Coordinates of C-alpha atoms and ligand atoms in Angstrom, one line a residue:
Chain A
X46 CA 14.7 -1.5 -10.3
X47 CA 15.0 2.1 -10.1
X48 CA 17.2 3.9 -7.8
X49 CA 15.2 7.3 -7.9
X50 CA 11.9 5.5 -6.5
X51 CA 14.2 3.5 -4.0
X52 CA 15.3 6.4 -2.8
X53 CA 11.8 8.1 -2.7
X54 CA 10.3 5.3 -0.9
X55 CA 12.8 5.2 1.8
X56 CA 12.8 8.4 2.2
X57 CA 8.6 8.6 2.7
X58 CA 8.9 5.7 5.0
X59 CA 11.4 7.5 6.9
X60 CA 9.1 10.8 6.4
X61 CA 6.0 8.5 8.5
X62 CA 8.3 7.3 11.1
X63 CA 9.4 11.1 11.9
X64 CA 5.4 12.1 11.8
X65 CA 5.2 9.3 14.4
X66 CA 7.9 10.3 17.4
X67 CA 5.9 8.1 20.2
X68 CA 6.7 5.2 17.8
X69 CA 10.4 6.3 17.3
X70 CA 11.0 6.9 21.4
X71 CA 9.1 3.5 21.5
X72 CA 12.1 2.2 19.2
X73 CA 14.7 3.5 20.9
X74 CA 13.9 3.6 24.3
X75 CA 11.8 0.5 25.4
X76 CA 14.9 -1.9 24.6
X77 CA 17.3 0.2 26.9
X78 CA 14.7 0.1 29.5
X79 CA 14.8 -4.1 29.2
X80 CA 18.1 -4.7 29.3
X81 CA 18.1 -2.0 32.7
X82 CA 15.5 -4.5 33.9
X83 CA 17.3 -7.3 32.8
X84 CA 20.7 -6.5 34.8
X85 CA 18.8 -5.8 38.0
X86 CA 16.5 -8.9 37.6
X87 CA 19.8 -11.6 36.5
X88 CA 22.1 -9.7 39.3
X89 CA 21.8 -12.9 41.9
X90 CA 22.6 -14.9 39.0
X91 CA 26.6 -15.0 38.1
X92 CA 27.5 -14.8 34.4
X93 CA 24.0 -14.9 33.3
X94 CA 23.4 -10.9 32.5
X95 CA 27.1 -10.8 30.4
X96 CA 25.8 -14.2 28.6
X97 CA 22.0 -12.6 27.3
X98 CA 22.8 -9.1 27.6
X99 CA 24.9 -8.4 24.5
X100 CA 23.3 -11.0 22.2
X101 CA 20.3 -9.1 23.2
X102 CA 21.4 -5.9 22.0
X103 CA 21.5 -7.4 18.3
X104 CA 18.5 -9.1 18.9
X105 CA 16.4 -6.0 19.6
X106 CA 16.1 -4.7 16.4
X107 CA 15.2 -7.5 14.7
X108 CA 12.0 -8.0 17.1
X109 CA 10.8 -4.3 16.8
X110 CA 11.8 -3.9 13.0
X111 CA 9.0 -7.1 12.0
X112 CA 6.4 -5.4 14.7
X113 CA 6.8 -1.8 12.8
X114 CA 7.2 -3.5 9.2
X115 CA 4.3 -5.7 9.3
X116 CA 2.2 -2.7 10.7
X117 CA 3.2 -0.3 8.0
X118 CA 3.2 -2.6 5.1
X119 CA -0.4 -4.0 6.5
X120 CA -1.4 -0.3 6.8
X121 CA -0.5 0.2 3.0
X122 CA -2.6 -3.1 1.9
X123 CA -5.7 -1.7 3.8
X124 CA -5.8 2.2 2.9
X125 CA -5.2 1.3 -1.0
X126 CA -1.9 2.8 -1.2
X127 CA -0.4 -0.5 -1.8
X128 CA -3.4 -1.0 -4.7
X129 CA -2.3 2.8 -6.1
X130 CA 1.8 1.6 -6.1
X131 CA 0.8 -0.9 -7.9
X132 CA -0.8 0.6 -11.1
X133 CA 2.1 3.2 -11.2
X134 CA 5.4 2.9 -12.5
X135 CA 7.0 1.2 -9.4
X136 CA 9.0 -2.3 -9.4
X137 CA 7.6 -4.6 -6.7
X138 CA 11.6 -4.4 -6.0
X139 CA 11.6 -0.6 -5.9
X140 CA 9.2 -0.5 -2.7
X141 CA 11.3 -3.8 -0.5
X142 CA 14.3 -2.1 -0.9
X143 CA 13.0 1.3 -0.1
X144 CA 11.5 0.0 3.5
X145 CA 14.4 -2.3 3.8
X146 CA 16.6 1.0 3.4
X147 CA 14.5 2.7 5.7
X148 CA 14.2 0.3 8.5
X149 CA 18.1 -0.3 7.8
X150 CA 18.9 3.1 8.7
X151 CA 16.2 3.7 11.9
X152 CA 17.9 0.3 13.4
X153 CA 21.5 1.5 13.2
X154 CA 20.0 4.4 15.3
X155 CA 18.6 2.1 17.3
X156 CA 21.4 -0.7 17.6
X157 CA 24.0 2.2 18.3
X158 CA 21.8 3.7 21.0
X159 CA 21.0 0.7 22.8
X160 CA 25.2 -0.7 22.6
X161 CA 26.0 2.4 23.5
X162 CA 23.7 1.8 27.0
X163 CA 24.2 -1.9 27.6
X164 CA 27.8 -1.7 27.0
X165 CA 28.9 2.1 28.1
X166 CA 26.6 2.4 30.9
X167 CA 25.6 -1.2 31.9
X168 CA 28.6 -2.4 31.9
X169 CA 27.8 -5.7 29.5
X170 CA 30.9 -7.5 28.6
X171 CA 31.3 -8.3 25.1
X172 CA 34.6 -10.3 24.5
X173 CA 34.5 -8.9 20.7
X174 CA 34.4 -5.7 18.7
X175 CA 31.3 -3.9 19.6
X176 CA 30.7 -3.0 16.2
X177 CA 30.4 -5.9 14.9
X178 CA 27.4 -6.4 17.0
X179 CA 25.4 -3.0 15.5
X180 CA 26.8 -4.6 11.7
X181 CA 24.8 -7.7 12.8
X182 CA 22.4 -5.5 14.6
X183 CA 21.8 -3.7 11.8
X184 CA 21.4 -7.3 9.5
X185 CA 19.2 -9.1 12.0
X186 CA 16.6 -5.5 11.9
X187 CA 16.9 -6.6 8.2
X188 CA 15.4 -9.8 8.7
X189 CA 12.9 -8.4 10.7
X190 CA 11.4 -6.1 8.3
X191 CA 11.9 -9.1 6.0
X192 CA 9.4 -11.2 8.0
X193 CA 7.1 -8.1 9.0
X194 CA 6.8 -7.2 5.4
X195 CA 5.7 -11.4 4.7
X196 CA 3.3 -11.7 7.8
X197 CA 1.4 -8.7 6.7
X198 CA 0.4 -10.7 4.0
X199 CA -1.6 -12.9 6.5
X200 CA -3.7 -10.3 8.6
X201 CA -6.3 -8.3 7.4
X202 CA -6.6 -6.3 10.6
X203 CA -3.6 -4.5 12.8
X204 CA -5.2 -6.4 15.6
X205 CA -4.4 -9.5 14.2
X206 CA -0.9 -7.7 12.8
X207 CA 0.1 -7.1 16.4
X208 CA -1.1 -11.2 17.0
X209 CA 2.1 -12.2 14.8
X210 CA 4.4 -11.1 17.3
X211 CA 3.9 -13.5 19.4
X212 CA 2.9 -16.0 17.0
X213 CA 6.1 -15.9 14.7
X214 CA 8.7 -13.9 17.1
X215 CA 8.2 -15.8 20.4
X216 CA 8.7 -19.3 19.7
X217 CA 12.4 -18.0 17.7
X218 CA 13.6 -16.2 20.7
X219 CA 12.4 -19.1 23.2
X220 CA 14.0 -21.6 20.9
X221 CA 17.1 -19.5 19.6
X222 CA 19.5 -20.6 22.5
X223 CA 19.2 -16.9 24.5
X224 CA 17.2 -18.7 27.8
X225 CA 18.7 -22.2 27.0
X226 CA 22.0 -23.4 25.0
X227 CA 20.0 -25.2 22.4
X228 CA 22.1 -28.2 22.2
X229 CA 20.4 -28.6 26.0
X230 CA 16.8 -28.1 24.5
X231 CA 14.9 -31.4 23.5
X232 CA 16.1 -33.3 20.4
X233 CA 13.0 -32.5 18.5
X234 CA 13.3 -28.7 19.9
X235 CA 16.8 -28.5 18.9
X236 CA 16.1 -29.5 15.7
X237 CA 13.8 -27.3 15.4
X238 CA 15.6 -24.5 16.1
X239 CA 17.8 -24.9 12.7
X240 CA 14.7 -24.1 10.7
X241 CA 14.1 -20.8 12.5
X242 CA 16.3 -17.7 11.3
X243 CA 16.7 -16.0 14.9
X244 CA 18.9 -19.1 15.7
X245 CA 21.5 -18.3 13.6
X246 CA 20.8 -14.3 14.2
X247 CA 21.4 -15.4 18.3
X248 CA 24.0 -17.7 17.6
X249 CA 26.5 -15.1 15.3
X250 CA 25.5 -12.5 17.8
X251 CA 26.9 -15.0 20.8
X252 CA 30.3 -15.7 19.0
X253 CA 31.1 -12.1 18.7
X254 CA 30.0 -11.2 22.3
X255 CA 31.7 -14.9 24.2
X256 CA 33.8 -15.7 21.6
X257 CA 35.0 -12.1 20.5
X258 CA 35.1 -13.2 17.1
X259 CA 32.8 -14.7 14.2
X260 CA 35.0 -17.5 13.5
X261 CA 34.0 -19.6 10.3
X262 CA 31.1 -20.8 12.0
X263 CA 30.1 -17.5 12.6
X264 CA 30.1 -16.4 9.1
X265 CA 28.1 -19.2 8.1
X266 CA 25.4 -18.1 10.6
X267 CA 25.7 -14.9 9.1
X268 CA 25.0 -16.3 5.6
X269 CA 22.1 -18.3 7.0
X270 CA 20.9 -14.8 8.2
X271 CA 21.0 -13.0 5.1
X272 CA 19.7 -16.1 3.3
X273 CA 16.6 -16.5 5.2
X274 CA 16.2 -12.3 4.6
X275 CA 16.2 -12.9 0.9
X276 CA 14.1 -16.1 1.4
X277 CA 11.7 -13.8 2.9
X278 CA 11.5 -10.7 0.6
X279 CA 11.2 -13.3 -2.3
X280 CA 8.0 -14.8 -0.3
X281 CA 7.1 -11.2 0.3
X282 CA 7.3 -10.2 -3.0
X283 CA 5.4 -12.9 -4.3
X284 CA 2.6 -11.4 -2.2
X285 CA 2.3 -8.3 -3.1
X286 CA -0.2 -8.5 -7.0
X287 CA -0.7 -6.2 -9.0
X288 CA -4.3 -7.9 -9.4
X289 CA -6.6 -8.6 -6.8
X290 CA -9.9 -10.6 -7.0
Chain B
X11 CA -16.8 0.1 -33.4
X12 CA -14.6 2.6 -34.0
X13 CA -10.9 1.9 -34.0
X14 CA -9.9 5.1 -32.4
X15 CA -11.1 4.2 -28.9
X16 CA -8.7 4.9 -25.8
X17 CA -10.7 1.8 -23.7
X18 CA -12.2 -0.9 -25.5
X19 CA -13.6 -3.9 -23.5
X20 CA -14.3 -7.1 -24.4
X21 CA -16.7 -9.7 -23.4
X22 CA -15.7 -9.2 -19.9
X23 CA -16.7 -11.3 -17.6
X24 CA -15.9 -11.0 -13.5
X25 CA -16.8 -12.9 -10.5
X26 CA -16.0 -11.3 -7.2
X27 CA -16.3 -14.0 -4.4
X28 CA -19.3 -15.9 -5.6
X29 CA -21.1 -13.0 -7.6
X30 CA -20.6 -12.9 -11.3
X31 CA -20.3 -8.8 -10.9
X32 CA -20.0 -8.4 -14.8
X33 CA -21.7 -11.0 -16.9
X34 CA -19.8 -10.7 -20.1
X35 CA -20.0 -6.9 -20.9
X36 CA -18.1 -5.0 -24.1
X37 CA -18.0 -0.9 -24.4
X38 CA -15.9 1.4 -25.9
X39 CA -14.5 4.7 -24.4
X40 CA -13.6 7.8 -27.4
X41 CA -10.4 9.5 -26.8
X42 CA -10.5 13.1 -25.7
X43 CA -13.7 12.9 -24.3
X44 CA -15.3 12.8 -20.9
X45 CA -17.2 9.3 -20.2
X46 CA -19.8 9.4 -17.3
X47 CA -20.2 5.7 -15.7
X48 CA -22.9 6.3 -13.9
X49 CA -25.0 3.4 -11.9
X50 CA -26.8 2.5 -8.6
X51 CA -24.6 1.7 -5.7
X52 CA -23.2 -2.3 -6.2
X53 CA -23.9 -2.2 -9.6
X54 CA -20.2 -3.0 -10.2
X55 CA -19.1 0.5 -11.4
X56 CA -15.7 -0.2 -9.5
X57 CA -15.2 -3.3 -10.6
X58 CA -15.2 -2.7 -14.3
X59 CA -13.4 0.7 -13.3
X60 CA -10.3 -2.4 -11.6
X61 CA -10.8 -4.2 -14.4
X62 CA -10.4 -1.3 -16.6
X63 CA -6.7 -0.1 -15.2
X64 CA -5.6 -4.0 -14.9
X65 CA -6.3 -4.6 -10.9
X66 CA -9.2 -6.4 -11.1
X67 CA -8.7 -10.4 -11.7
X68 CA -11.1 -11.1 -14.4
X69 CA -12.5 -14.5 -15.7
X70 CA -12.4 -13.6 -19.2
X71 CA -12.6 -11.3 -21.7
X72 CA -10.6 -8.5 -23.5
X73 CA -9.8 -5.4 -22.0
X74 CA -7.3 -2.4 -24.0
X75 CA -5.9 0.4 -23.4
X76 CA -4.2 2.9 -25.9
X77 CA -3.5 -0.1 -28.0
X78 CA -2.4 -2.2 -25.0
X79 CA -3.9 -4.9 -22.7
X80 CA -4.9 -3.3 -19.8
X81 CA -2.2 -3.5 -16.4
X82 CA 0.9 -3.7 -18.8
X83 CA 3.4 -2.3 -17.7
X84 CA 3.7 0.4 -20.6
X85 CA 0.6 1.6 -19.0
X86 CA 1.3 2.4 -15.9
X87 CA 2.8 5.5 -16.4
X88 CA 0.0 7.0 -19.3
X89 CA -2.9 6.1 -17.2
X90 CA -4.2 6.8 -13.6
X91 CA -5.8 5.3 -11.4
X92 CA -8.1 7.2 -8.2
X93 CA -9.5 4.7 -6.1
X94 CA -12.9 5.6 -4.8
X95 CA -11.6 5.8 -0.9
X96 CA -8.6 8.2 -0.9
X97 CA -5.9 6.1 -0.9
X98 CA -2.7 8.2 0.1
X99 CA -0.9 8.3 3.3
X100 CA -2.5 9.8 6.0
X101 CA 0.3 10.3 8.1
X102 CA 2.0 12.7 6.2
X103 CA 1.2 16.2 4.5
X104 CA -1.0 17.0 1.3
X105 CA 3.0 18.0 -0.5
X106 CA 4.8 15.2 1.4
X107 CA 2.1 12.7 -0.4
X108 CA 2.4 14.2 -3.5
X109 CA 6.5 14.3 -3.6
X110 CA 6.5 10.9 -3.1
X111 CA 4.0 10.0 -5.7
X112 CA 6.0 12.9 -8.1
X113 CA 9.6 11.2 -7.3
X114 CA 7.5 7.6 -9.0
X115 CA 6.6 9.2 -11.3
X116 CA 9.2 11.2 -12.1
X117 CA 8.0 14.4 -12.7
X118 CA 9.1 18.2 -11.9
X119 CA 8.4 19.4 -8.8
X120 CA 6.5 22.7 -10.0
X121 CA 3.8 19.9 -10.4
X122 CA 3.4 19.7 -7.4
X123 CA 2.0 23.2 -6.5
X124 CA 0.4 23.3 -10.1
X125 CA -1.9 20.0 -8.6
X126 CA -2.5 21.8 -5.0
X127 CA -3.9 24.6 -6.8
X128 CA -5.8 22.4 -9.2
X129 CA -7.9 20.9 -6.6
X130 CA -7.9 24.1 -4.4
X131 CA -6.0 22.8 -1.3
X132 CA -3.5 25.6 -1.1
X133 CA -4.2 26.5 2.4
X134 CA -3.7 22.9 3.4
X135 CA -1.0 22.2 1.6
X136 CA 1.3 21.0 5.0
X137 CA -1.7 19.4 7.1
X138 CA -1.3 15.7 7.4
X139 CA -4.2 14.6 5.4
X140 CA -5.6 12.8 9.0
X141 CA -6.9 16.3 9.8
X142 CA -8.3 17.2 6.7
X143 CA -12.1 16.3 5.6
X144 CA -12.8 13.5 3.4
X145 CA -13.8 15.5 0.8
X146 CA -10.5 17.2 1.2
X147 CA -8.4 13.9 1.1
X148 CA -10.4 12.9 -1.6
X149 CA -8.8 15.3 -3.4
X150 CA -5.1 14.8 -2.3
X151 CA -5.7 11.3 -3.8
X152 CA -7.0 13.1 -7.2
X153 CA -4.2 15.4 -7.2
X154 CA -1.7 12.7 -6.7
X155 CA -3.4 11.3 -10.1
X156 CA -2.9 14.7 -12.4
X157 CA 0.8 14.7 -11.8
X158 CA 2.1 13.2 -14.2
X159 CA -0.4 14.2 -16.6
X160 CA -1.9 10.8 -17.7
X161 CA -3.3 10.4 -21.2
X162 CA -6.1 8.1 -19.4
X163 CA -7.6 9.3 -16.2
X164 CA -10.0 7.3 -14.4
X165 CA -11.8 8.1 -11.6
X166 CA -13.9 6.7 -9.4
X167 CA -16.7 9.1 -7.9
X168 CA -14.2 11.8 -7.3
X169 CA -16.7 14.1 -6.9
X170 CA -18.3 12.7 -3.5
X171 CA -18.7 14.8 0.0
X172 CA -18.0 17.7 -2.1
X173 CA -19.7 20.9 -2.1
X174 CA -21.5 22.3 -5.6
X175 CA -19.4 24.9 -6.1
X176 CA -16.0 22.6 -5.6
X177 CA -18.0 20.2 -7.7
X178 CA -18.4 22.8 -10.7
X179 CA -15.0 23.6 -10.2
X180 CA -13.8 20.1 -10.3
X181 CA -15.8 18.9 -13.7
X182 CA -14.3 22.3 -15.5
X183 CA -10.9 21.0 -14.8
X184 CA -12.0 17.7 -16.1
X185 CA -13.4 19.1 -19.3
X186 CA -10.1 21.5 -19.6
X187 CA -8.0 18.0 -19.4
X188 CA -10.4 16.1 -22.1
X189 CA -9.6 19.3 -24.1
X190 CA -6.3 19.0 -24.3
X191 CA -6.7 15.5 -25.6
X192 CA -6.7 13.4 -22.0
X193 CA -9.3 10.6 -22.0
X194 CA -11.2 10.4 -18.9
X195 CA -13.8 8.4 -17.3
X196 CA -15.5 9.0 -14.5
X197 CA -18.1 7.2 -12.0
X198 CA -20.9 8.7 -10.1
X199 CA -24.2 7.3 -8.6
X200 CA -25.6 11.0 -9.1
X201 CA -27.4 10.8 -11.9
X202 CA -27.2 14.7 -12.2
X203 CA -23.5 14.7 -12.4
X204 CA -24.4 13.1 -16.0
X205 CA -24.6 16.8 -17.8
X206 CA -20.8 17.2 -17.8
X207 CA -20.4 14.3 -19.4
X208 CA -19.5 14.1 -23.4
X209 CA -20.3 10.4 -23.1
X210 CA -22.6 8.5 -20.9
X211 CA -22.5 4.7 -19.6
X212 CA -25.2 4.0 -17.7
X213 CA -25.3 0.7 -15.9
X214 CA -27.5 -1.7 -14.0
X215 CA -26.6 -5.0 -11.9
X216 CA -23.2 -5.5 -13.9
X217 CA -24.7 -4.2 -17.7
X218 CA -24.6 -1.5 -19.5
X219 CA -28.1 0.0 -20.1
X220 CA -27.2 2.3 -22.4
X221 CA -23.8 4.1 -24.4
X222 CA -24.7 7.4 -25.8
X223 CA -24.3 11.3 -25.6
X224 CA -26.7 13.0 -22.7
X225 CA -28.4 14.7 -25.1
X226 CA -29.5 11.5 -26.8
X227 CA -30.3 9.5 -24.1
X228 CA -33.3 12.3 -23.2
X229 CA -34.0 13.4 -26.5
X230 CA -34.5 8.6 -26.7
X231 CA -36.4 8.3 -23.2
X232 CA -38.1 11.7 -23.8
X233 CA -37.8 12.7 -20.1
X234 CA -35.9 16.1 -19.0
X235 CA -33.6 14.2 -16.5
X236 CA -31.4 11.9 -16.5
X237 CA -33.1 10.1 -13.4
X238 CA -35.9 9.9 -15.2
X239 CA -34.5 8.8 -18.1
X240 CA -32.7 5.9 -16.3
X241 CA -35.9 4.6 -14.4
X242 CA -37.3 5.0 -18.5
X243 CA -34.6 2.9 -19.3
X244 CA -35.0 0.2 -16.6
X245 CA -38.8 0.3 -17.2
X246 CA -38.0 -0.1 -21.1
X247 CA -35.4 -3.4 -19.8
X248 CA -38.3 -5.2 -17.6
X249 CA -41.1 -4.8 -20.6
X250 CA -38.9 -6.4 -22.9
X251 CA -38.2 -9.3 -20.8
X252 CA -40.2 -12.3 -20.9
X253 CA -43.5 -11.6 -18.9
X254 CA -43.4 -14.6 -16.9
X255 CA -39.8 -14.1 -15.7
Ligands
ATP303 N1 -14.1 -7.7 -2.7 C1 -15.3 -8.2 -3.0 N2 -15.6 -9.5 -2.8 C2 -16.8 -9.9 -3.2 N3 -17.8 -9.2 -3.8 C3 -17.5 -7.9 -4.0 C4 -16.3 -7.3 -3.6 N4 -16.3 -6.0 -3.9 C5 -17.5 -5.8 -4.5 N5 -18.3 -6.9 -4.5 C6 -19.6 -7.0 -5.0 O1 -19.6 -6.7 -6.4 C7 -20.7 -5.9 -6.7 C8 -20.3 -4.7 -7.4 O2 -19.5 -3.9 -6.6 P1 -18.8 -2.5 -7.0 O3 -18.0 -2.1 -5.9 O4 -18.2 -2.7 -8.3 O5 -20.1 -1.6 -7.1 P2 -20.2 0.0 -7.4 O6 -21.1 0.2 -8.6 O7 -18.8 0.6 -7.5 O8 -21.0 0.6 -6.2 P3 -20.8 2.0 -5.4 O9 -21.5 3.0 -6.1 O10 -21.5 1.7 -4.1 O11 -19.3 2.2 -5.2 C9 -21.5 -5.7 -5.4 O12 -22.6 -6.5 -5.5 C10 -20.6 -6.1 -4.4 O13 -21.3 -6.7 -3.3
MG304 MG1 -17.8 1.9 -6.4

């Protein structure tokens, strides 16, 4: 690994996502606007808005960080960039942790914004710290970009990018415990729900918002986070040759 | 053989899908020296230029560069690589491209503007390469490629959807570069490109026809052209095969 290409690779990254500001308001903006809709749409409903709405504030990032990853990264394999990076002097490890950097920093931005509305301005109760929910924020956007960065590997075409939302992101947050406390879910469907990594993303994010702390449980969600991150980049990295047929 | 060649190859076979593209081919490239591969389209000019700088998978064979086998990683920062659709990003500027690609490779930045003038894109230095030409981006992704002032350049039809004058332009540099000792080798399907070439490959359906000087190959073929002299060739190739075949 080299720092100096890290560094430059975030940096470009970043450098695209500025040339981009539709894409950057898209970030920022469409996640405030759901959790406005979300308050209005759960008022009848007692409890129900202060029980999704701050988990959801931590879940954000990690939805939109895997849509822009897997589109960037997918964008690189099919222009021949990512062919280019790989004759030159640059670590496979050089060029995750340059995007992970980057999409790190854009979803503190992001996680802070969106807090900032849903707990400032909507009035969502969170019984903990709310920074602990942008840390976590910031870790889930991590995963994200982890996952984004392996489904690229699977479409040829953005359309079929765009496909993986859905496809990989929807069944998590139907199954993470956000619409459903998952020990309510099916047997089969809760078990289920341990092998996906937005269950333990939802349910560290809960403890610190109903709980006001982590608590050891909490912690070892969070480990389960960052391990299914590192799972992922390792997978992701395994994907990205240096020889092609 | 001599000893001294910058590229030597090998008994190289490839198979792309379920084409063998190059049936077990050996050449050898002199150092300091412009090399013409010139060839019909899908003759597999790019495929023995992938195999050349280590992308390509390859079935067998032997392929060396400076000494050492070809996509090691000693290489990757003494030979480069220009794919033959630009590939940079096109979301940023001409000098945004190349300070990322000069932050890799670890070079000054005074290369940078030395490159932009190199390939005459001073005017258009910071216009996002989207709304340049192609013959333009074309050489964004060529100047990316002389930064770091690679002892082995290869190109792949780097002259394309340029105008004559550019062109001219374009093959000066390239001799200047071979004069200071840089090894290059270049592909074209215009057979007229051949005359600023030290060294000619010429190749048909995955062999190579013939490995000679220009000079030679019409003073052999006794034509005044090289297009002649490769139909001469190919005419030469189908009498010696068996008649019946
Ligand atoms: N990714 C691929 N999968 C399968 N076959 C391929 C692939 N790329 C190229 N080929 C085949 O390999 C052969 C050689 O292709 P190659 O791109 O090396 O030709 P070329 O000489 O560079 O042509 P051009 O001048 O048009 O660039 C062609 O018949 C082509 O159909
Ligand atoms: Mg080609």
């Amino acid at each position: 690994m080299t720092p100096r290409i890290v560094a430059a690779t975030a940096l470009r990254v970043l450098e695209q996502l500025r040339r981009d500001p539709r894409t950057l308001a898209m970030i920022i903006v469409v996640p405030c606007v759901l959790i406005f809709l979300l308050k209005y749409v759960l008022e009848g409903q007692e409890g129900s808005f202060d029980r999704v709405g701050g988990p959801l504030v931590g879940l954000f990032p990690l939805i939109v960080m895997f849509l822009v990853t897997s589109i960037t990264m997918l964008r690189e394999r099919t222009t021949g960039t990512l062919e280019r990076l790989m004759t030159l002097p640059l670590a496979k490890l050089d060029l995750l942790l340059g995007y992970g950097i980057a999409f790190a920093l854009v979803a503190a931005v992001q996680a802070t914004i969106v807090s900032a509305v849903a707990f400032g301005l909507l009035g969502v109760e969170a019984a903990g710290s709310t920074i602990a929910v942008v840390l976590l924020a910031i870790a889930n956007a991590i995963l994200g970009m982890a996952l984004g960065l392996l489904a690229s590997a699977f479409a040829q075409t953005e359309f079929q990018a765009v496909q993986f939302m859905p496809a990989f992101i929807l069944p998590q947050l139907l199954l993470c415990g956000l619409f459903v406390p998952r020990e309510q879910m099916a047997p089969a469907l809760e078990a289920l729900s341990y092998a996906l990594p937005m269950s333990y993303a939802f349910d560290a994010l809960q403890r610190v918002t109903a709980d006001g702390s982590l608590g050891g449980r909490g912690w070892l969600d969070v480990a389960a986070t960052i391990g299914a991150t590192l799972l992922a980049l390792v997978l992701a990295a395994a994907t990205l040759r240096r020889r092609t047929p | 053989m001599c000893s001294d060649a910058a590229i030597s190859v090998r008994d190289l076979n490839v198979r792309r899908g379920e084409k063998l593209v190059l049936p077990g081919i050996s050449l050898e490239i002199e150092r300091g020296a412009v090399t013409g591969l010139l060839g019909p389209s899908g003759t597999g000019k790019t495929t023995l230029i992938r195999a050349i700088v280590g992308v390509q998978i390859v079935e067998s064979g032997a392929v060396t560069i400076l000494g050492e086998p070809a996509g090691s990683a000693g290489l990757r920062a003494r030979v480069a690589y220009v794919t033959q659709a630009p590939s940079v990003y096109r979301d940023l500027t001409v000098r945004e491209n190349l300070r990322y690609f000069a932050r890799i490779l670890d070079v000054p930045g005074e290369r940078i503007a030395e490159v932009i003038e190199t390939v005459s894109l001073g005017e258009d230095a910071d216009r996002e390469v989207d709304n340049l030409s192609g013959g333009q981006g074309a050489r964004v992704s060529l100047a990316t490629a002389l930064l770091g002032r690679p002892e082995v350049l290869v190109l792949d039809e780097p002259t394309v959807g340029l105008d004559p004058v550019l062109r001219a332009d374009l093959w000066r540099t390239f001799a200047g570069l071979a004069a200071e000792g840089a090894t290059l080798l270049i592909s074209s399907h215009v057979m007229d490109e051949a005359v600023h070439c030290d060294r000619l490959l010429l190749m048909r359906e995955g062999d190579i026809l013939a490995a000679s000087s220009p000079d030679e190959l019409l003073r052999r073929t006794g034509t005044r052209d090289m297009g002649e002299a490769f139909l001469k060739l190919i005419e030469e190739g189908r009498s010696s095969e068996a008649p019946g075949a």
